[in-house]
PDB file of C-alpha atoms in Angstrom:
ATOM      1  CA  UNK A   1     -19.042  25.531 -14.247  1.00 35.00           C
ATOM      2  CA  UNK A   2     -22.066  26.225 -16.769  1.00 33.00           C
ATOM      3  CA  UNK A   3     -20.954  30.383 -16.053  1.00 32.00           C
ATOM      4  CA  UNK A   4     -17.270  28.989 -17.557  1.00 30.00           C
ATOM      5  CA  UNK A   5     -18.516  28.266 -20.694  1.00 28.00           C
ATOM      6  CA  UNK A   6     -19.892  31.499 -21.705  1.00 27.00           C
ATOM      7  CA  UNK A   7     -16.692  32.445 -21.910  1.00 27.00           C
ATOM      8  CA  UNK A   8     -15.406  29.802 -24.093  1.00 28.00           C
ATOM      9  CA  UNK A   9     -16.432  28.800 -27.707  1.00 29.00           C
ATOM     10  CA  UNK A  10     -15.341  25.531 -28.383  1.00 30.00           C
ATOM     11  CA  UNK A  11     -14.682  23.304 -31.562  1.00 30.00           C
ATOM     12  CA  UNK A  12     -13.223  19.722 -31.149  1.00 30.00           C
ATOM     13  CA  UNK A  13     -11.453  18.262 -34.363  1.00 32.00           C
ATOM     14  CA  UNK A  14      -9.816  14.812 -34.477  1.00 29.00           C
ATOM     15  CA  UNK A  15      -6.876  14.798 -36.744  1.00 33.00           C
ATOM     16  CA  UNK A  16      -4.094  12.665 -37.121  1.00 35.00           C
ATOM     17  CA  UNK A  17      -3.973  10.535 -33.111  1.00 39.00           C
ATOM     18  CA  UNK A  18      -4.617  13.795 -31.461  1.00 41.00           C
ATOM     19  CA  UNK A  19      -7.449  16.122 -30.842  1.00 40.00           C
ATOM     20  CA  UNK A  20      -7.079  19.996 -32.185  1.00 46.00           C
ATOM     21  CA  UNK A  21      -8.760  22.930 -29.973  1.00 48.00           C
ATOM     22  CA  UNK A  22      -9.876  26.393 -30.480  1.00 49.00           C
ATOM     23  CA  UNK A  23     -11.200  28.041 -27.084  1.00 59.00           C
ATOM     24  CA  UNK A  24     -11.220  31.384 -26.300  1.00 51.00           C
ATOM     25  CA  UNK A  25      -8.851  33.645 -26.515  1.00 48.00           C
ATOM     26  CA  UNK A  26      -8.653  34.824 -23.007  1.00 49.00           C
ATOM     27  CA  UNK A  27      -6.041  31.553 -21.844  1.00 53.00           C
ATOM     28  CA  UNK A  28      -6.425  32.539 -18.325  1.00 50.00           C
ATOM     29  CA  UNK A  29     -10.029  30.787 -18.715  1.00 57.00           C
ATOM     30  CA  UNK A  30      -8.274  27.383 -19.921  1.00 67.00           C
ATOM     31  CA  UNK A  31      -7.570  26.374 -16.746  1.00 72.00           C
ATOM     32  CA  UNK A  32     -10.827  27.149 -15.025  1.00 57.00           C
ATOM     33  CA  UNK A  33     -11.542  23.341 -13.968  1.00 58.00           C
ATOM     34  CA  UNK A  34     -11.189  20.282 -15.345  1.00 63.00           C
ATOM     35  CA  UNK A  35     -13.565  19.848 -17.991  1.00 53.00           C
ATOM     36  CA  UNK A  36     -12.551  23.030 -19.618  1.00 60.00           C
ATOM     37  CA  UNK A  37      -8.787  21.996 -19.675  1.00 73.00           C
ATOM     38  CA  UNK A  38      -9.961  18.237 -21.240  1.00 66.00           C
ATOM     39  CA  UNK A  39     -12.199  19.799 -23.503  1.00 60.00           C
ATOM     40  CA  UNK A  40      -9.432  22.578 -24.605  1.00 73.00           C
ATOM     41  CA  UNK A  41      -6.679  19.327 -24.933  1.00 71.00           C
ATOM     42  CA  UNK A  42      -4.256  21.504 -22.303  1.00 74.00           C
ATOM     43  CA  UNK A  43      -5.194  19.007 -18.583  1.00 76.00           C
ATOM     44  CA  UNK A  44      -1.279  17.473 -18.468  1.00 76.00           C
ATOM     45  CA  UNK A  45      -0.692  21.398 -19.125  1.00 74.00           C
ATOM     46  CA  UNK A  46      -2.828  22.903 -16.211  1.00 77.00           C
ATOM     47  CA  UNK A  47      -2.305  20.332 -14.030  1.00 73.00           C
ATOM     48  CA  UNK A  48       1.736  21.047 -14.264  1.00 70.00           C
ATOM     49  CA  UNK A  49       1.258  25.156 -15.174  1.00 64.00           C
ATOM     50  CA  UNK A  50      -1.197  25.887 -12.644  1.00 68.00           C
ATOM     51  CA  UNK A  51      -3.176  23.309 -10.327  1.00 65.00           C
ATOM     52  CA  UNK A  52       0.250  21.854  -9.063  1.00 60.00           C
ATOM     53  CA  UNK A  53       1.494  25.951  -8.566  1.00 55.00           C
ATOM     54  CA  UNK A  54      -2.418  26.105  -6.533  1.00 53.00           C
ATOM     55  CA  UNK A  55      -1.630  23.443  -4.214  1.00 51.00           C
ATOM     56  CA  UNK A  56       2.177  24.018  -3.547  1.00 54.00           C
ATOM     57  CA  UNK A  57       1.463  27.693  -2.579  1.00 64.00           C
ATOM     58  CA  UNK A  58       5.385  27.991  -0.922  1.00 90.00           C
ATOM     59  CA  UNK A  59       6.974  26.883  -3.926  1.00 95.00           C
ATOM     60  CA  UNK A  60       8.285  30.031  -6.324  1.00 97.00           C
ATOM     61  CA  UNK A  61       6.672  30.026  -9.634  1.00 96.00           C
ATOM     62  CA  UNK A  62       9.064  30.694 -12.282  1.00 97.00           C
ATOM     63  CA  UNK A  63       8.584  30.954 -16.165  1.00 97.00           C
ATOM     64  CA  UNK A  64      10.767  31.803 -18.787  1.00 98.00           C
ATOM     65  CA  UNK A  65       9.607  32.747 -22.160  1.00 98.00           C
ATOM     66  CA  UNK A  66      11.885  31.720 -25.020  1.00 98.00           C
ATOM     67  CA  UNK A  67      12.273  31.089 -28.740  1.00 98.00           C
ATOM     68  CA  UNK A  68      14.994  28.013 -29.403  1.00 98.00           C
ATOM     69  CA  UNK A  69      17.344  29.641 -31.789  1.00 98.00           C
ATOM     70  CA  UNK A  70      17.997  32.524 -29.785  1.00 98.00           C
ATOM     71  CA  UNK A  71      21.683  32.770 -28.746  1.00 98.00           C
ATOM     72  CA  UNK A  72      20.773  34.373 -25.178  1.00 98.00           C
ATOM     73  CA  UNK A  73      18.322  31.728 -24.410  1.00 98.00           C
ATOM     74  CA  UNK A  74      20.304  29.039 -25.540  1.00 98.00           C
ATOM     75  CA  UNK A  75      23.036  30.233 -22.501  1.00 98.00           C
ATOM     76  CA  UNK A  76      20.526  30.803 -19.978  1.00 98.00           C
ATOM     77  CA  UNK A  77      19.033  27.232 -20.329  1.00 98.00           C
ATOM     78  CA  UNK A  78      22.148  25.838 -20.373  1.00 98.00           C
ATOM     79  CA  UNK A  79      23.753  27.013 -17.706  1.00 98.00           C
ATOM     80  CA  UNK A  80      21.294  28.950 -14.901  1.00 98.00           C
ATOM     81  CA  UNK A  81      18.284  27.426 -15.747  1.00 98.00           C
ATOM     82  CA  UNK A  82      19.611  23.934 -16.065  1.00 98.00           C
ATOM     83  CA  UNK A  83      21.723  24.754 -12.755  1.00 98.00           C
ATOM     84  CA  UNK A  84      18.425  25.448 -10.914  1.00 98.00           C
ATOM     85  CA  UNK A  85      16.714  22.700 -11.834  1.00 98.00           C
ATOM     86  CA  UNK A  86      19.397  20.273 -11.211  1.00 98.00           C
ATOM     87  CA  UNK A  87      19.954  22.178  -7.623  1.00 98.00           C
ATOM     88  CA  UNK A  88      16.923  23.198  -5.988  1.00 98.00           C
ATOM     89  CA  UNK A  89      13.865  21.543  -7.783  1.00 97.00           C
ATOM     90  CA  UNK A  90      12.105  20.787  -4.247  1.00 96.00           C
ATOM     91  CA  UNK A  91      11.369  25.011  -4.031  1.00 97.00           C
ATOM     92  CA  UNK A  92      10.598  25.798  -7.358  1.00 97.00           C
ATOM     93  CA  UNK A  93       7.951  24.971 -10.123  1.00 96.00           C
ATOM     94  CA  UNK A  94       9.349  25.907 -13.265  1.00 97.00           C
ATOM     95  CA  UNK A  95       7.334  26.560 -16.669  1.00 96.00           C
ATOM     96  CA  UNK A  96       8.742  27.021 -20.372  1.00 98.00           C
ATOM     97  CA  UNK A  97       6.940  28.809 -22.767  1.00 97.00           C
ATOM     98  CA  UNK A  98       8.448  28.143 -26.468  1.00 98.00           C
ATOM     99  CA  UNK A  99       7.790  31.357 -28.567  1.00 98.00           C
ATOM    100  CA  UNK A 100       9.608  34.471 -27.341  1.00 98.00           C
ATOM    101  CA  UNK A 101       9.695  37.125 -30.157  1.00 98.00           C
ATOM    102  CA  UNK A 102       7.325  35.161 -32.749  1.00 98.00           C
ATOM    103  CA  UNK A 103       4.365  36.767 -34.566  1.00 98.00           C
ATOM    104  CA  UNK A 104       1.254  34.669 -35.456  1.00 98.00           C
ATOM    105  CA  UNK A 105      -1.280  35.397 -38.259  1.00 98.00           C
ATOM    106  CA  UNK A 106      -4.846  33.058 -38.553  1.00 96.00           C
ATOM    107  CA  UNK A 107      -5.623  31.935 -41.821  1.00 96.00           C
ATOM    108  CA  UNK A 108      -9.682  31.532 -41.776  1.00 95.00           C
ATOM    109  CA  UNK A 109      -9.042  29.106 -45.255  1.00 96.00           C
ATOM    110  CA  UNK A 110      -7.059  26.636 -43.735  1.00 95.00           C
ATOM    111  CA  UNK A 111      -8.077  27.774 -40.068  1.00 94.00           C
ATOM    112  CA  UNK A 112      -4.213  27.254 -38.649  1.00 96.00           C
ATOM    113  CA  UNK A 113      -2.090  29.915 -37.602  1.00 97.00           C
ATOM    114  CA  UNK A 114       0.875  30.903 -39.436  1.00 98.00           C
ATOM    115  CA  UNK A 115       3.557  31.773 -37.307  1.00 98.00           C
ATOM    116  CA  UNK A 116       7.191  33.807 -38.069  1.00 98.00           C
ATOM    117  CA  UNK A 117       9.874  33.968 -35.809  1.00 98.00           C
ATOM    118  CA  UNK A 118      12.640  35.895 -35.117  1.00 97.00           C
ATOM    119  CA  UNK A 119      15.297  33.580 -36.284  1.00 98.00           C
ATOM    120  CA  UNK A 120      13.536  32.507 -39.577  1.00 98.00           C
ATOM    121  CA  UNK A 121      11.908  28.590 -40.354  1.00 98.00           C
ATOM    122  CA  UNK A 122      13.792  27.002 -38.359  1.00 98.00           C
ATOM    123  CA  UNK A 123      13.495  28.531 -35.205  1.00 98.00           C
ATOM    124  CA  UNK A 124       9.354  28.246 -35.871  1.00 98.00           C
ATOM    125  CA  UNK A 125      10.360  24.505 -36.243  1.00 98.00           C
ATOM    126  CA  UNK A 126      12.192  24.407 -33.155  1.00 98.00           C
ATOM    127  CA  UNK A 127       9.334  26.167 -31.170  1.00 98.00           C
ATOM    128  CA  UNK A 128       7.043  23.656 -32.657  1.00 98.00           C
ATOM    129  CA  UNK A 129       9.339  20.664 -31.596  1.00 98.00           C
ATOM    130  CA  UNK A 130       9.199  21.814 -28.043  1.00 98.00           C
ATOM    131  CA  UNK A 131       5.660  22.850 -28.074  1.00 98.00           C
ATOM    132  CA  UNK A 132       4.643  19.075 -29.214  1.00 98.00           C
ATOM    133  CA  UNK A 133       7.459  17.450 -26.467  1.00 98.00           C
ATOM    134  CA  UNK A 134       5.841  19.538 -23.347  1.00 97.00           C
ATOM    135  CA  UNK A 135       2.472  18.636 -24.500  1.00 95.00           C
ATOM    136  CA  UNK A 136       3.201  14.704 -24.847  1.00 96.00           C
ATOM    137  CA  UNK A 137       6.038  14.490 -21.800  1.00 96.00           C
ATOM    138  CA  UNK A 138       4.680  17.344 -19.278  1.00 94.00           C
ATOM    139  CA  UNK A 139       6.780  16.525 -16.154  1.00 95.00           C
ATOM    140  CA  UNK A 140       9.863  18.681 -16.121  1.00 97.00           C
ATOM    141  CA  UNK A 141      11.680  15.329 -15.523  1.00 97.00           C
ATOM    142  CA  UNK A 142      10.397  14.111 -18.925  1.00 97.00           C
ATOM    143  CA  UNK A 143      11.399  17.513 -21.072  1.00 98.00           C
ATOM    144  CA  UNK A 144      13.913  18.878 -19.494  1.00 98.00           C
ATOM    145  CA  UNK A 145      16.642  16.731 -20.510  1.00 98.00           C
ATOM    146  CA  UNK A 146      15.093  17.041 -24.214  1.00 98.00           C
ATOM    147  CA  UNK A 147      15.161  20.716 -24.006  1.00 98.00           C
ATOM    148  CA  UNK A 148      18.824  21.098 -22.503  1.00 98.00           C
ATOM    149  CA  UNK A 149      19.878  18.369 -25.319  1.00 98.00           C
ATOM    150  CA  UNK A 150      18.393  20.694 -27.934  1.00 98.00           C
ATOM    151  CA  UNK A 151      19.757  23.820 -26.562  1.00 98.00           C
ATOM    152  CA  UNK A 152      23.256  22.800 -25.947  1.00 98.00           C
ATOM    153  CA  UNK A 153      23.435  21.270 -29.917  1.00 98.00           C
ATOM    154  CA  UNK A 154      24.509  22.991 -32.588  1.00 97.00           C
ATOM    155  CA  UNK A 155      23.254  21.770 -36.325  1.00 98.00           C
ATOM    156  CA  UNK A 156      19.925  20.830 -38.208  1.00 98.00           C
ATOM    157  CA  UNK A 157      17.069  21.548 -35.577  1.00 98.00           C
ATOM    158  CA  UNK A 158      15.146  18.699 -36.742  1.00 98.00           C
ATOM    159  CA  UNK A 159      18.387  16.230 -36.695  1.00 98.00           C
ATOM    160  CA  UNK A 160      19.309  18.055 -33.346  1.00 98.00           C
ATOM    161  CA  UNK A 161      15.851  16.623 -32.144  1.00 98.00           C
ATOM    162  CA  UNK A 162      16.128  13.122 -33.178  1.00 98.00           C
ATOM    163  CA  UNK A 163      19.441  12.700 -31.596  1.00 98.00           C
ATOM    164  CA  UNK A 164      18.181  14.396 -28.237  1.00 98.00           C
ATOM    165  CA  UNK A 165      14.805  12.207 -28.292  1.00 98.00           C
ATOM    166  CA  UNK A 166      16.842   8.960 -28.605  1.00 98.00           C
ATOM    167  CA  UNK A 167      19.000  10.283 -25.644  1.00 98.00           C
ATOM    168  CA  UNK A 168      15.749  11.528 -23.642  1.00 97.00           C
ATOM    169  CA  UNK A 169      13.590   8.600 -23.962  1.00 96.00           C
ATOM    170  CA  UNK A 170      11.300  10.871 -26.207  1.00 98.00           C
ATOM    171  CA  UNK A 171       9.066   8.905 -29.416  1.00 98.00           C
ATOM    172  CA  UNK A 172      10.526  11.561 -32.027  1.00 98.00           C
ATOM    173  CA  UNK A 173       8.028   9.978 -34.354  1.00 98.00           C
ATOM    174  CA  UNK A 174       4.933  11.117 -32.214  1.00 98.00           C
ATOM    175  CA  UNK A 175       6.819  14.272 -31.797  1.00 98.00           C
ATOM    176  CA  UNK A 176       7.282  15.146 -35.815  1.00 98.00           C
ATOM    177  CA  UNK A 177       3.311  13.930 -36.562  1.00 98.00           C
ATOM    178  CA  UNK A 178       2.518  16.535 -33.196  1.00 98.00           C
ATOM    179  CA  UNK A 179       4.154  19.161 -35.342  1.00 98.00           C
ATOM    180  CA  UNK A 180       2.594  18.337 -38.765  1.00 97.00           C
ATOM    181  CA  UNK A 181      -0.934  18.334 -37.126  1.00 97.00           C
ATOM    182  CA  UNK A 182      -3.619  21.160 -36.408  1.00 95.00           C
ATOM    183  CA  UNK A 183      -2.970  20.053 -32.582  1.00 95.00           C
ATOM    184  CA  UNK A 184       0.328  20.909 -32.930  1.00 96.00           C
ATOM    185  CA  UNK A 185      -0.673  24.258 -34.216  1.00 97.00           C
ATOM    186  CA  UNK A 186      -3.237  24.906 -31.944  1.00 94.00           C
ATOM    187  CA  UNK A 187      -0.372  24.276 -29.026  1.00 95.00           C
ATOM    188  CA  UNK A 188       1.700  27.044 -30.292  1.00 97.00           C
ATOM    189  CA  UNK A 189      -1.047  29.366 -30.306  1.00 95.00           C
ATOM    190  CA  UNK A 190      -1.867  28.644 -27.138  1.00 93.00           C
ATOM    191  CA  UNK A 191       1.602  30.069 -26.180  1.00 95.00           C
ATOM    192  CA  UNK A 192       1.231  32.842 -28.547  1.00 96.00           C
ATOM    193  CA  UNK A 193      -1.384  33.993 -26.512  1.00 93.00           C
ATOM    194  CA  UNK A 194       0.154  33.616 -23.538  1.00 93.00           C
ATOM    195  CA  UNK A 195       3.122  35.221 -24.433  1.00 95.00           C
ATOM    196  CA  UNK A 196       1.291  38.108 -25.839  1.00 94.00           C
ATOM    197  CA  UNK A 197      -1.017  38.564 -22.762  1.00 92.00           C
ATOM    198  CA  UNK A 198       2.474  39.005 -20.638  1.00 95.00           C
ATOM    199  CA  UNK A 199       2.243  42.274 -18.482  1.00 94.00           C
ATOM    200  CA  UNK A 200       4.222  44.043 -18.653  1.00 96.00           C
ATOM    201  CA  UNK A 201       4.763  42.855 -22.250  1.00 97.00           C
ATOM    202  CA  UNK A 202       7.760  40.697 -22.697  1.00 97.00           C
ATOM    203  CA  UNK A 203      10.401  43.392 -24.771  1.00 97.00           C
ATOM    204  CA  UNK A 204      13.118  40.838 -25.658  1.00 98.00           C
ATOM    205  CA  UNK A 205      13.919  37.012 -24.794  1.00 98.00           C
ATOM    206  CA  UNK A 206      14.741  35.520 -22.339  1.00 98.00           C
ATOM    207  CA  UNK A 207      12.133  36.866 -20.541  1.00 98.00           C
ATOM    208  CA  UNK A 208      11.611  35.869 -16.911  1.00 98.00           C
ATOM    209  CA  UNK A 209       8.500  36.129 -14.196  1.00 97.00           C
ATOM    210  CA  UNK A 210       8.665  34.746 -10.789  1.00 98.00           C
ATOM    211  CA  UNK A 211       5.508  34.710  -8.975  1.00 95.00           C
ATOM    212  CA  UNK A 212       3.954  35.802 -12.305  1.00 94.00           C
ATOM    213  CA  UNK A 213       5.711  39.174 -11.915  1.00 96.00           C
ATOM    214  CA  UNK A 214       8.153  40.693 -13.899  1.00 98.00           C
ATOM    215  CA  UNK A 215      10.679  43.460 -13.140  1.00 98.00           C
ATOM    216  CA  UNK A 216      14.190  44.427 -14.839  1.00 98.00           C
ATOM    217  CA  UNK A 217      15.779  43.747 -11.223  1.00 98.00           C
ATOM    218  CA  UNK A 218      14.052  40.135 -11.266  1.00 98.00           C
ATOM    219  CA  UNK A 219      15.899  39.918 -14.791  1.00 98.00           C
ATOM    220  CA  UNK A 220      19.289  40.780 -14.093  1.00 98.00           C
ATOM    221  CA  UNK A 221      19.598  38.846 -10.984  1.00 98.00           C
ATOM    222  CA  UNK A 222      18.743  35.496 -12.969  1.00 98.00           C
ATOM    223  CA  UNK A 223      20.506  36.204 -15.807  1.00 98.00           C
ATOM    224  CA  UNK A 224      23.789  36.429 -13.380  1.00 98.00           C
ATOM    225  CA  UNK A 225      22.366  33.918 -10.475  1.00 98.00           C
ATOM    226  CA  UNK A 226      18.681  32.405 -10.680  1.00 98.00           C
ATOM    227  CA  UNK A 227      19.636  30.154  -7.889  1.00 98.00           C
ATOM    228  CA  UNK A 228      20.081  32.919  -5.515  1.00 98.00           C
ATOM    229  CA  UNK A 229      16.964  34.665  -7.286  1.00 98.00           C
ATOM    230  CA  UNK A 230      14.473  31.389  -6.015  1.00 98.00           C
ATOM    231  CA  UNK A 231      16.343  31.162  -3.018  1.00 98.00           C
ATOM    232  CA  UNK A 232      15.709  34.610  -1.944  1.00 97.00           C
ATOM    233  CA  UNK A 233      11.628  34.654  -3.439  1.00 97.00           C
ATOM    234  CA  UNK A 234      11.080  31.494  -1.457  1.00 97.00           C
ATOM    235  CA  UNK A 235       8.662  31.651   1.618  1.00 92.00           C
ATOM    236  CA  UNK A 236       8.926  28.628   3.115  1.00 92.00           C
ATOM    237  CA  UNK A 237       9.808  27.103   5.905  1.00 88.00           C
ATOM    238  CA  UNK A 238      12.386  24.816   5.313  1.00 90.00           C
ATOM    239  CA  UNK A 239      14.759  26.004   2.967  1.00 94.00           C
ATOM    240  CA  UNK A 240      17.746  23.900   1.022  1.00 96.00           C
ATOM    241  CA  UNK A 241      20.781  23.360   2.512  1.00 96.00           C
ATOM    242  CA  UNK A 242      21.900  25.738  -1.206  1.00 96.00           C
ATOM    243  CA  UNK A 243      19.960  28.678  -0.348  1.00 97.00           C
ATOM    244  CA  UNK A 244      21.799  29.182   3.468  1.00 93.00           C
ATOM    245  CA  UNK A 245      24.329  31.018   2.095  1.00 92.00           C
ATOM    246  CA  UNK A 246      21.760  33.601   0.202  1.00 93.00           C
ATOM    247  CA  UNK A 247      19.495  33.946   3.332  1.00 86.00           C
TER     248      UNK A 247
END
């Protein structure tokens, strides 16, 4: 554990009800142990992203990268993600990573990142919003309905949100101070950085990895079916009565 910290240089702020973090910039450190994760404010994060992938080592591990106003994502949620997680959630750990084709800039005045996305404000906004809801409801039980809410709605993101957090059991109040705050800003970056350490780097959104690999094969075949995609990556022994027909 002391060899961990060498790696890491961290600075613990409290602000607002939350704590703000600024570790290292190599992420893949974050979720060393335990006391990194707690001390970087990402545990409910590692435990979900990578511990839980650790210890269910037949389970496929599949991430999408996204940005919320993008057309393309929007479908892909909405239908084959959505499908999948509905269908087989027993074979598959599934991760979202809100920031897709975003750039981020640090500003050493106000020591915050400034971030612009793809499909202006309030896209960044949107990002933010689900950044703030996986960090306070982690479980895909708790954000998933939030996320397919927000996807599926057209309008003002931040009414959008409101309306999905009252249907989603979600404190939108806790949610819009998460998004005002420097933890809120520090989440984003956090996927910034992942998203930016993506290798092969991500070239458009959605952008998909299963088993933390990425090919343009991969990417077709859940674009048209991502059921049949987990079906056929999974390894274990006792597959869902949905995957017979793939098998």
């Amino acid at each position: 554990m002391h060899a961990s910290f060498i790696f890491l240089t961290i600075l613990i702020f409290c602000i607002n009800d939350g704590l703000t973090i600024d570790c290292s910039k190599s992420s893949a450190k974050w979720c060393r142990n335990k006391r990194i994760a707690r001390i970087c404010g990402i545990t409910e994060q590692c435990k979900n992203s990578v511990w839980k992938k650790q210890n269910q080592n037949d389970k496929v591990n599949f991430t999408l990268y996204y940005e919320t106003l993008c057309p393309d994502c929007r479908q892909f949620m909405t239908t084959e993600l959505w499908k999948t997680y509905k269908t087989i959630p027993g074979i598959v750990n599934i991760t979202i990573v809100p920031y897709g084709n975003a750039r981020e800039t640090y500003e050493p005045k106000t020591d915050l990142y400034q971030f612009v996305c793809q499909h202006g404000p309030n896209e960044c906004l949107g990002n933010l919003i689900h950044t703030c809801v996986l960090n306070y409801y982690p479980t895909i039980d708790q954000y998933m309905p939030f996320v397919y809410c927000t996807e599926s709605t057209a309008g003002d993101v931040q009414t959008v949100a409101i309306q999905c957090a009252q249907q989603s059991k979600i404190d939108f109040n806790k949610i819009d101070a998460c998004t005002k705050s420097k933890l809120g800003n520090q989440l984003q970056h956090i996927y910034a950085a992942q998203t930016d350490s993506l290798q092969p780097p991500h070239k458009y959104v959605p952008w998909i990895t299963v088993n933390d690999k990425h090919t343009e094969i991969m990417q077709h075949e859940a674009e048209k079916d991502l059921i049949k995609l987990i079906c056929k990556s999974y390894k274990g022994s006792n597959p869902p009565a949905e995957c017979k027909k793939y098998l």
